[in-house]
PDB file of C-alpha atoms in Angstrom:
ATOM      1  CA  SER A   1      75.342 114.870 102.377  1.00  0.00           C
ATOM      2  CA  TYR A   2      76.628 117.744 100.604  1.00  0.00           C
ATOM      3  CA  LEU A   3      79.325 118.147 103.400  1.00  0.00           C
ATOM      4  CA  LEU A   4      80.160 114.274 103.791  1.00  0.00           C
ATOM      5  CA  ASN A   5      80.485 113.726 100.028  1.00  0.00           C
ATOM      6  CA  PRO A   6      83.376 115.372  98.297  1.00  0.00           C
ATOM      7  CA  TYR A   7      82.090 114.412  94.578  1.00  0.00           C
ATOM      8  CA  CYS A   8      79.352 117.381  95.663  1.00  0.00           C
ATOM      9  CA  MET A   9      81.818 120.244  96.123  1.00  0.00           C
ATOM     10  CA  LEU A  10      83.916 119.066  93.229  1.00  0.00           C
ATOM     11  CA  VAL A  11      80.848 118.828  90.682  1.00  0.00           C
ATOM     12  CA  HIS A  12      79.435 121.663  91.792  1.00  0.00           C
ATOM     13  CA  ALA A  13      83.022 124.152  90.895  1.00  0.00           C
ATOM     14  CA  ALA A  14      83.236 121.850  88.189  1.00  0.00           C
ATOM     15  CA  LEU A  15      79.648 123.063  86.869  1.00  0.00           C
ATOM     16  CA  PHE A  16      80.375 126.769  86.938  1.00  0.00           C
ATOM     17  CA  MET A  17      82.464 126.232  84.032  1.00  0.00           C
ATOM     18  CA  ASP A  18      80.689 126.114  80.317  1.00  0.00           C
ATOM     19  CA  VAL A  19      81.798 122.384  79.032  1.00  0.00           C
ATOM     20  CA  PHE A  20      80.905 120.903  82.295  1.00  0.00           C
ATOM     21  CA  GLU A  21      77.583 123.075  82.476  1.00  0.00           C
ATOM     22  CA  LYS A  22      76.701 122.110  78.958  1.00  0.00           C
ATOM     23  CA  ASN A  23      77.416 117.840  79.531  1.00  0.00           C
ATOM     24  CA  PRO A  24      78.101 117.454  83.296  1.00  0.00           C
ATOM     25  CA  LYS A  25      78.929 113.663  82.104  1.00  0.00           C
ATOM     26  CA  ARG A  26      82.214 114.929  80.864  1.00  0.00           C
ATOM     27  CA  LEU A  27      82.836 114.717  84.396  1.00  0.00           C
ATOM     28  CA  ILE A  28      82.528 110.995  84.840  1.00  0.00           C
ATOM     29  CA  VAL A  29      85.806 110.212  83.494  1.00  0.00           C
ATOM     30  CA  PRO A  30      88.048 112.920  85.105  1.00  0.00           C
ATOM     31  CA  LEU A  31      86.429 112.477  88.593  1.00  0.00           C
ATOM     32  CA  GLY A  32      86.203 108.630  88.021  1.00  0.00           C
ATOM     33  CA  LEU A  33      82.565 108.379  88.553  1.00  0.00           C
ATOM     34  CA  THR A  34      79.622 106.237  87.191  1.00  0.00           C
ATOM     35  CA  GLU A  35      76.980 107.917  85.808  1.00  0.00           C
ATOM     36  CA  VAL A  36      74.643 106.434  88.864  1.00  0.00           C
ATOM     37  CA  LYS A  37      77.103 108.220  91.093  1.00  0.00           C
ATOM     38  CA  LEU A  38      77.087 111.485  89.158  1.00  0.00           C
ATOM     39  CA  LYS A  39      73.091 111.309  89.107  1.00  0.00           C
ATOM     40  CA  GLU A  40      73.077 111.213  92.679  1.00  0.00           C
ATOM     41  CA  VAL A  41      75.206 114.090  93.263  1.00  0.00           C
ATOM     42  CA  LEU A  42      73.945 116.381  90.724  1.00  0.00           C
ATOM     43  CA  LEU A  43      70.327 115.500  92.773  1.00  0.00           C
ATOM     44  CA  ILE A  44      71.842 116.327  96.265  1.00  0.00           C
ATOM     45  CA  LEU A  45      73.200 119.701  94.753  1.00  0.00           C
ATOM     46  CA  GLU A  46      69.620 120.228  93.258  1.00  0.00           C
ATOM     47  CA  LYS A  47      68.353 119.430  96.613  1.00  0.00           C
ATOM     48  CA  ASN A  48      70.761 121.834  98.585  1.00  0.00           C
ATOM     49  CA  ASP A  49      69.776 124.747  96.162  1.00  0.00           C
ATOM     50  CA  PHE A  50      72.943 124.635  94.382  1.00  0.00           C
ATOM     51  CA  LEU A  51      71.301 123.873  91.088  1.00  0.00           C
ATOM     52  CA  GLU A  52      68.364 123.421  88.959  1.00  0.00           C
ATOM     53  CA  LEU A  53      67.797 120.638  86.691  1.00  0.00           C
ATOM     54  CA  GLY A  54      65.700 119.889  83.866  1.00  0.00           C
ATOM     55  CA  LYS A  55      63.609 116.792  83.262  1.00  0.00           C
ATOM     56  CA  ASP A  56      66.521 114.736  82.380  1.00  0.00           C
ATOM     57  CA  PRO A  57      69.052 115.043  85.543  1.00  0.00           C
ATOM     58  CA  PHE A  58      71.996 115.549  83.331  1.00  0.00           C
ATOM     59  CA  GLN A  59      70.470 118.609  81.755  1.00  0.00           C
ATOM     60  CA  ILE A  60      71.248 121.843  83.988  1.00  0.00           C
ATOM     61  CA  LYS A  61      69.319 124.702  83.793  1.00  0.00           C
ATOM     62  CA  GLU A  62      71.189 126.894  86.292  1.00  0.00           C
ATOM     63  CA  VAL A  63      74.053 126.866  88.425  1.00  0.00           C
ATOM     64  CA  LYS A  64      73.154 129.239  91.289  1.00  0.00           C
ATOM     65  CA  THR A  65      76.122 131.556  92.526  1.00  0.00           C
ATOM     66  CA  ARG A  66      75.229 130.927  96.060  1.00  0.00           C
ATOM     67  CA  TYR A  67      78.525 129.525  97.604  1.00  0.00           C
ATOM     68  CA  PRO A  68      78.284 127.205 100.923  1.00  0.00           C
ATOM     69  CA  HIS A  69      80.307 128.752 103.949  1.00  0.00           C
ATOM     70  CA  TYR A  70      80.570 127.119 107.139  1.00  0.00           C
ATOM     71  CA  GLY A  71      82.459 128.276 109.887  1.00  0.00           C
ATOM     72  CA  PRO A  72      84.987 126.271 111.963  1.00  0.00           C
ATOM     73  CA  ASP A  73      82.144 126.192 114.887  1.00  0.00           C
ATOM     74  CA  HIS A  74      79.773 124.357 112.371  1.00  0.00           C
ATOM     75  CA  PRO A  75      79.264 120.550 114.046  1.00  0.00           C
ATOM     76  CA  LEU A  76      79.660 119.017 110.542  1.00  0.00           C
ATOM     77  CA  MET A  77      82.716 121.374 109.568  1.00  0.00           C
ATOM     78  CA  ARG A  78      85.669 119.188 110.829  1.00  0.00           C
ATOM     79  CA  LEU A  79      84.192 115.878 109.811  1.00  0.00           C
ATOM     80  CA  HIS A  80      84.015 117.511 106.562  1.00  0.00           C
ATOM     81  CA  GLN A  81      87.434 118.623 106.426  1.00  0.00           C
ATOM     82  CA  GLN A  82      88.645 115.035 107.138  1.00  0.00           C
ATOM     83  CA  VAL A  83      86.518 113.294 104.545  1.00  0.00           C
ATOM     84  CA  VAL A  84      87.755 116.004 101.939  1.00  0.00           C
ATOM     85  CA  LYS A  85      91.547 115.098 103.090  1.00  0.00           C
ATOM     86  CA  ASN A  86      91.129 111.581 102.744  1.00  0.00           C
ATOM     87  CA  HIS A  87      89.154 111.557  99.518  1.00  0.00           C
ATOM     88  CA  LEU A  88      92.257 113.848  98.234  1.00  0.00           C
ATOM     89  CA  ILE A  89      95.058 111.365  99.778  1.00  0.00           C
ATOM     90  CA  GLN A  90      93.053 108.432  98.284  1.00  0.00           C
ATOM     91  CA  ARG A  91      93.130 109.852  94.830  1.00  0.00           C
ATOM     92  CA  LEU A  92      96.430 111.225  94.863  1.00  0.00           C
ATOM     93  CA  GLY A  93      98.025 107.538  94.425  1.00  0.00           C
ATOM     94  CA  THR A  94      96.350 107.613  91.243  1.00  0.00           C
ATOM     95  CA  THR A  95      97.084 110.675  89.778  1.00  0.00           C
ATOM     96  CA  ASN A  96      98.903 110.524  86.439  1.00  0.00           C
ATOM     97  CA  GLU A  97     102.341 112.343  86.941  1.00  0.00           C
ATOM     98  CA  ALA A  98     102.819 113.778  83.825  1.00  0.00           C
ATOM     99  CA  PRO A  99     102.379 117.273  83.248  1.00  0.00           C
ATOM    100  CA  CYS A 100      98.900 118.244  81.392  1.00  0.00           C
ATOM    101  CA  ARG A 101      98.783 119.251  78.102  1.00  0.00           C
ATOM    102  CA  ARG A 102      97.025 122.675  77.412  1.00  0.00           C
ATOM    103  CA  ARG A 103      94.990 123.282  74.632  1.00  0.00           C
ATOM    104  CA  PRO A 104      95.490 126.390  72.437  1.00  0.00           C
ATOM    105  CA  ARG A 105      92.902 129.395  73.518  1.00  0.00           C
ATOM    106  CA  GLY A 106      90.849 130.366  70.815  1.00  0.00           C
TER     107      GLY A 106
END
């Protein structure tokens, strides 16, 4: 389920940023998820040992530095690449073309 759900990779990568690790619900708007869908993704990540959740599925105890790597010969790799590609193409149509405003650091 990790390979066939493009949100799993996106959420997993985002959780390495403190702002999302402390409050994963902040991913709902930028990723276009519902709270139920985000919870489902977090549970998939925990099941695959990418993170450890607290009693509340939106409480991240630990994001593990285990990175998935599947070679080109893995039976699901081609399907995974196609799923991610289709997802990105679909989301591209809803992406705002205005440049992102950066917040000042410090």
